[in-house]
Coordinates of C-alpha atoms in Angstrom, one line a residue:
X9 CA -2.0 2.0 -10.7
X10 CA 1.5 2.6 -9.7
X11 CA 2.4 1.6 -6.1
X12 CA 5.5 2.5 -4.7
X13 CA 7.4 2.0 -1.2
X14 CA 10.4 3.9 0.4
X15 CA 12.0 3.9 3.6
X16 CA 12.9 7.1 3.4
X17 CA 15.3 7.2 6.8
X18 CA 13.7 10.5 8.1
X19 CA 11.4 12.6 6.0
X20 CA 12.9 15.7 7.1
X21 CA 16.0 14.9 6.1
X22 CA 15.1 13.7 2.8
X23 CA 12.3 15.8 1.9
X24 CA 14.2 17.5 -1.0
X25 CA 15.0 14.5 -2.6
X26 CA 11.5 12.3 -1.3
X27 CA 9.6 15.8 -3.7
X28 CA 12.2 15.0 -6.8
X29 CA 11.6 11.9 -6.7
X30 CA 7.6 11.7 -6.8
X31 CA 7.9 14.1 -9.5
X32 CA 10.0 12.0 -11.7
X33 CA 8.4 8.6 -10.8
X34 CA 4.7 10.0 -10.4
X35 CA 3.1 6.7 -8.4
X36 CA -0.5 6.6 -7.7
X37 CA 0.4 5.7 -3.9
X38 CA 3.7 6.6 -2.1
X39 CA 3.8 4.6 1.1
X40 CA 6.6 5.9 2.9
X41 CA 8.5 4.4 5.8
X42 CA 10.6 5.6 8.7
X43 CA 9.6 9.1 8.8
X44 CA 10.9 10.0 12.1
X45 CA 8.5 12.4 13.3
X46 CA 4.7 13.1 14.7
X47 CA 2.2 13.2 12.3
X48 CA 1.8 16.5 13.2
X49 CA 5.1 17.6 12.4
X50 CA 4.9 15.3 8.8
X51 CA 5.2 17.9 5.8
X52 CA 2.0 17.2 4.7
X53 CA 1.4 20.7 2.6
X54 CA 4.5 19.8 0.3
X55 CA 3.1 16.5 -0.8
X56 CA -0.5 17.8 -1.0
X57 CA 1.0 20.3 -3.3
X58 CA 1.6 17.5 -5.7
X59 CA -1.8 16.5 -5.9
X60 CA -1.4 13.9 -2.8
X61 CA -3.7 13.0 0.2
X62 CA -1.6 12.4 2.9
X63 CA -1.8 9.5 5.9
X64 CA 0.9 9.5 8.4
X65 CA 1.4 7.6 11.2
X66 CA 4.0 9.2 13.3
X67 CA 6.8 8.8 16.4
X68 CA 9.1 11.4 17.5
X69 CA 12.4 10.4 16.4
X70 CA 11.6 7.1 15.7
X71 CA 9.8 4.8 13.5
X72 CA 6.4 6.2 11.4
X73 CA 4.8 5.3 8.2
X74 CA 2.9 7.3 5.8
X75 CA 0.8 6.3 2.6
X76 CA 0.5 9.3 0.0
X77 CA -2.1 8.6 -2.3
X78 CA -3.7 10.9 -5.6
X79 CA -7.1 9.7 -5.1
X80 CA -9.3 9.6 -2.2
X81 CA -8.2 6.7 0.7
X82 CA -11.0 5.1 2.9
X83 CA -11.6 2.7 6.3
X84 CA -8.3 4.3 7.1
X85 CA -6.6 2.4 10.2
X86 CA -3.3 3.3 11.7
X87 CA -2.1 0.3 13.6
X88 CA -1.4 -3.7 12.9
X89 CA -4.4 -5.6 14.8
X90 CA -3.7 -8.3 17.5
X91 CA -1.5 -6.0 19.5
X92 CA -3.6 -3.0 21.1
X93 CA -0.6 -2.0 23.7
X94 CA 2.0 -1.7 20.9
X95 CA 2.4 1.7 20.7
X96 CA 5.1 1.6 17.4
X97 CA 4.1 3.5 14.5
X98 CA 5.1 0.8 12.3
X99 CA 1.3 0.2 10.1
X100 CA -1.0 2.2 8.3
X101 CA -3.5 0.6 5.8
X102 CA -6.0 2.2 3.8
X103 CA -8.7 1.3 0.7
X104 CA -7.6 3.3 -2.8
X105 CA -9.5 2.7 -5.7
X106 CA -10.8 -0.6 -4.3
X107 CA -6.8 -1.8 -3.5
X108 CA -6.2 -2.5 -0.3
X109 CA -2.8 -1.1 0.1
X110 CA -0.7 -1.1 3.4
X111 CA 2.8 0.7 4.1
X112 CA 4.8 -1.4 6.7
X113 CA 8.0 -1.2 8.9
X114 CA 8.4 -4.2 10.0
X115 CA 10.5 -4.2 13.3
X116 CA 14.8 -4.7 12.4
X117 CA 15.1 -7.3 15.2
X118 CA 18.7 -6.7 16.6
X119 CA 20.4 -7.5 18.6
X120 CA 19.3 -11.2 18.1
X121 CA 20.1 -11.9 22.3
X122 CA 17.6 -8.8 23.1
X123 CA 14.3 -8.7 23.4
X124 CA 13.7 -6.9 19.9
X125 CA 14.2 -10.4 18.6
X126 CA 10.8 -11.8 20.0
X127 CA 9.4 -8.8 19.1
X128 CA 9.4 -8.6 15.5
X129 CA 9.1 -12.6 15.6
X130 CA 5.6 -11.6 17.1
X131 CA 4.5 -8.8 15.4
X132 CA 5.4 -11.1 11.9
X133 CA 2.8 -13.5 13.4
X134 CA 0.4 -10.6 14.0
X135 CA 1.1 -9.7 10.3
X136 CA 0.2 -12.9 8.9
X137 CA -2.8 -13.1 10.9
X138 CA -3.9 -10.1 9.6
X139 CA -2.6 -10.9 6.0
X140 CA -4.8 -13.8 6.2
X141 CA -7.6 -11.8 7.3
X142 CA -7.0 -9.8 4.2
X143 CA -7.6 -12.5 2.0
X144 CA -10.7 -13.4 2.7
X145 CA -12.2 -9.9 1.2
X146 CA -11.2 -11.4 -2.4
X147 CA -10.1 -8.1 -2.8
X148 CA -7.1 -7.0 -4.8
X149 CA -4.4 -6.2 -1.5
X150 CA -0.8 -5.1 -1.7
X151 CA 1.5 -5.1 1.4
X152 CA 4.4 -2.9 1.2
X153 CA 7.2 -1.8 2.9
X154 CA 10.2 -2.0 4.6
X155 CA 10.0 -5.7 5.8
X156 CA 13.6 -6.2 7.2
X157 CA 13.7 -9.4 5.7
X158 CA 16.4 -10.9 3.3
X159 CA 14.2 -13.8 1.4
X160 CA 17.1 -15.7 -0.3
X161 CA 20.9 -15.7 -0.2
X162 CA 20.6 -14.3 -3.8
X163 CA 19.1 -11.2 -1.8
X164 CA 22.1 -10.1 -0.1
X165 CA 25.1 -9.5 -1.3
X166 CA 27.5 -11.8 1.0
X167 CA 25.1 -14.2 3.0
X168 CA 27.5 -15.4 5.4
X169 CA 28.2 -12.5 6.9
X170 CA 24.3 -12.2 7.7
X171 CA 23.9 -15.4 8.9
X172 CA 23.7 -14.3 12.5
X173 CA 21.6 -11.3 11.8
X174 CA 17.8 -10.6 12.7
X175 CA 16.8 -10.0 8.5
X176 CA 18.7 -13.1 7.4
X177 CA 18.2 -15.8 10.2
X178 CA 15.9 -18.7 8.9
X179 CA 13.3 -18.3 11.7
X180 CA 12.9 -14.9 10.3
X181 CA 13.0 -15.8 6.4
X182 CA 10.3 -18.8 7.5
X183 CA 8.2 -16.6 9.0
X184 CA 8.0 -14.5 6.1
X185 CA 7.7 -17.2 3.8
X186 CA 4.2 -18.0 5.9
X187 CA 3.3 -14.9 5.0
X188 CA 4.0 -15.5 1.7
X189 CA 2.6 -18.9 1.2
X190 CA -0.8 -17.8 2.1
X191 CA -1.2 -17.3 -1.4
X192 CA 0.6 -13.5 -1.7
X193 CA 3.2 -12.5 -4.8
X194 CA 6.7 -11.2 -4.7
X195 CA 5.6 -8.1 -7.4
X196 CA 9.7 -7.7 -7.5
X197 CA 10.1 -11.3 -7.8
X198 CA 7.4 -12.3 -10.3
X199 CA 8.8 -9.8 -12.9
X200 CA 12.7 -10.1 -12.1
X201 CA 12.6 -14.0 -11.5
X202 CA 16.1 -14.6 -11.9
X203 CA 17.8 -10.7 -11.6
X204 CA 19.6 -9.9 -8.4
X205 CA 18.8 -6.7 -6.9
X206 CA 19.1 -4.8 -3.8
X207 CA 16.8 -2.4 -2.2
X208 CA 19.2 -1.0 0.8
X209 CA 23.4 -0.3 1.0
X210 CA 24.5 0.4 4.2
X211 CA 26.1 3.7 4.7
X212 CA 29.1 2.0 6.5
X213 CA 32.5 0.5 4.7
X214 CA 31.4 2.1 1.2
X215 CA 28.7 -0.3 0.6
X216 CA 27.2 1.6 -2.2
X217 CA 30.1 2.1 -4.0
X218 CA 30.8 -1.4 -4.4
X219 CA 26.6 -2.1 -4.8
X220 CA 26.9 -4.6 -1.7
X221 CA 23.4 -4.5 -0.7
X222 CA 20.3 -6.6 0.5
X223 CA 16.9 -6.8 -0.8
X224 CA 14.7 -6.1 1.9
X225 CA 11.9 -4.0 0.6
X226 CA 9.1 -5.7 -0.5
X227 CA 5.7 -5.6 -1.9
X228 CA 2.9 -8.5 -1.2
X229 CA 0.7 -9.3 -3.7
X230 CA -2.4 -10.7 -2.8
X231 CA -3.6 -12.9 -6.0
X232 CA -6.9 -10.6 -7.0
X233 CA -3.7 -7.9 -7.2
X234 CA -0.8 -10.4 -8.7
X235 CA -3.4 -11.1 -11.5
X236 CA -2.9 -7.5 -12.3
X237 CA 1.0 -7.1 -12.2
X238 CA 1.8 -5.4 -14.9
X239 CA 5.5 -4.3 -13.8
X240 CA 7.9 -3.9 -10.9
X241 CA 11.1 -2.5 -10.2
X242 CA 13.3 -0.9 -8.0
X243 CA 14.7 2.7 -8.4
X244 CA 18.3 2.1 -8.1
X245 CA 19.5 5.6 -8.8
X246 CA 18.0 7.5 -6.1
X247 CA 20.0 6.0 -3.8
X248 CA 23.0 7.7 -5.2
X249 CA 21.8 10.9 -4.9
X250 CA 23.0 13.8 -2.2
X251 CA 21.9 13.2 1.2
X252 CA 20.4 9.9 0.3
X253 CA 18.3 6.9 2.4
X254 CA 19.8 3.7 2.6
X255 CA 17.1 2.6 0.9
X256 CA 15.8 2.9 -2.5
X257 CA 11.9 2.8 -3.8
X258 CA 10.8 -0.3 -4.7
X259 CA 7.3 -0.1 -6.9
X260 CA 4.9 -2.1 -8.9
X261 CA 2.3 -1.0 -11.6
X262 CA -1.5 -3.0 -11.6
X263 CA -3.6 -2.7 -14.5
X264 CA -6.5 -1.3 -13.5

């Protein structure tokens, strides 16, 4: 099973190149992130034209999720628990093929002096809560998505110019490590132990040119699912396409 994650920066925007690449990379599960739009509005008919069953979670003009998937996905649910009043369309989860897969967007967090700080400082404890949760199934689980988190300073491309930022400061890169240290995989990092690699060039100050990135795209591996990492990668190339996201997909394959 191939399992793939993308923060595609508006799925109207990118749709052209979001349909090119699903037909070149052909993943079991597409879990998509930032799709800037009500689920009603989400281009369902395109994908399903693929061969895909589509999930979104949406927000007008901001936020949403979606998790694309070629075979049947059950106990379907479109929100991180611990939170009922957070309205964010940052979480949908879903079974496929007995995998518990999830797409996340984990909130950015800046400016550090707002409130957005606290926030996603919260909603990573929520996340690990539920993580936990997740564990206890002894079910294979993957978590994937856009975590705005830089793990290591080999993860970004000049770590002291993020020291100050929301993905890079250590009470963010501890709390992920929680989440992590419950007994999840880096699939990225378990293959490519030593390789740096970025999963997101910022569109400012030619970035991309000069491959000045940060890793911040992740998938979880719980260990029923790390047992069956076969392969993981990141899809470099697409993000030098036409009309590209700032990010790039980031995927893993399990044996089945």
């Amino acid at each position: 099973m191939k399992i793939a994650t993308w923060n595609v920066n508006s799925i109207k925007a990118r749709l052209p190149n979001v349909l090119e690449w699903l037909k070149e990379a052909d993943p079991d599960v597409a879990l998509l992130q930032e799709i800037k739009c009500l689920a009603a509005d989400f281009p369902a008919l395109e994908f399903q034209s693929l061969g895909y069953q589509v999930h979104a979670v949406g927000q007008k003009s901001y936020n949403g999720v979606a998790l694309l998937s070629k075979q049947p996905a059950s106990d379907v649910i479109e929100r991180l628990p611990g939170e009922e009043s957070d309205e964010q369309a940052r979480y949908v989860e879903a079974s496929v093929e007995g995998v518990r897969i999830a797409s996340i967007y984990l909130p950015n967090g800046n400016p550090v002096d707002s409130e957005k700080y606290p926030y996603k400082l919260g909603w990573m404890k929520r996340l690990k809560a539920h993580a936990a949760s997740l564990l206890t199934s002894e079910q294979p689980v993957v978590l994937a998505g856009d975590y705005n988190v830089i793990p290591e300073a080999r993860d970004c491309y000049d770590p002291v110019a993020w020291a100050g930022d929301a993905l890079f400061l250590p009470e963010t890169r501890r709390h992920f490590r929680e989440i992590v240290n419950l007994g999840y995989t880096d699939a990225f990092r378990a293959i490519n132990p030593q390789r740096v690699a970025y999963s997101f060039w910022d569109y400012q100050a030619g970035r991309w040119p000069r491959d000045e990135g940060i890793r911040i795209d992740h998938l979880l591996l719980s260990p029923q699912a790390a047992d069956r990492l076969r392969d993981a990668g990141i899809d470099k190339k697409v993000r030098g396409r036409e009309k590209a996201s700032d990010h790039t997909p980031v995927w893993c394959v399990l044996d089945s």
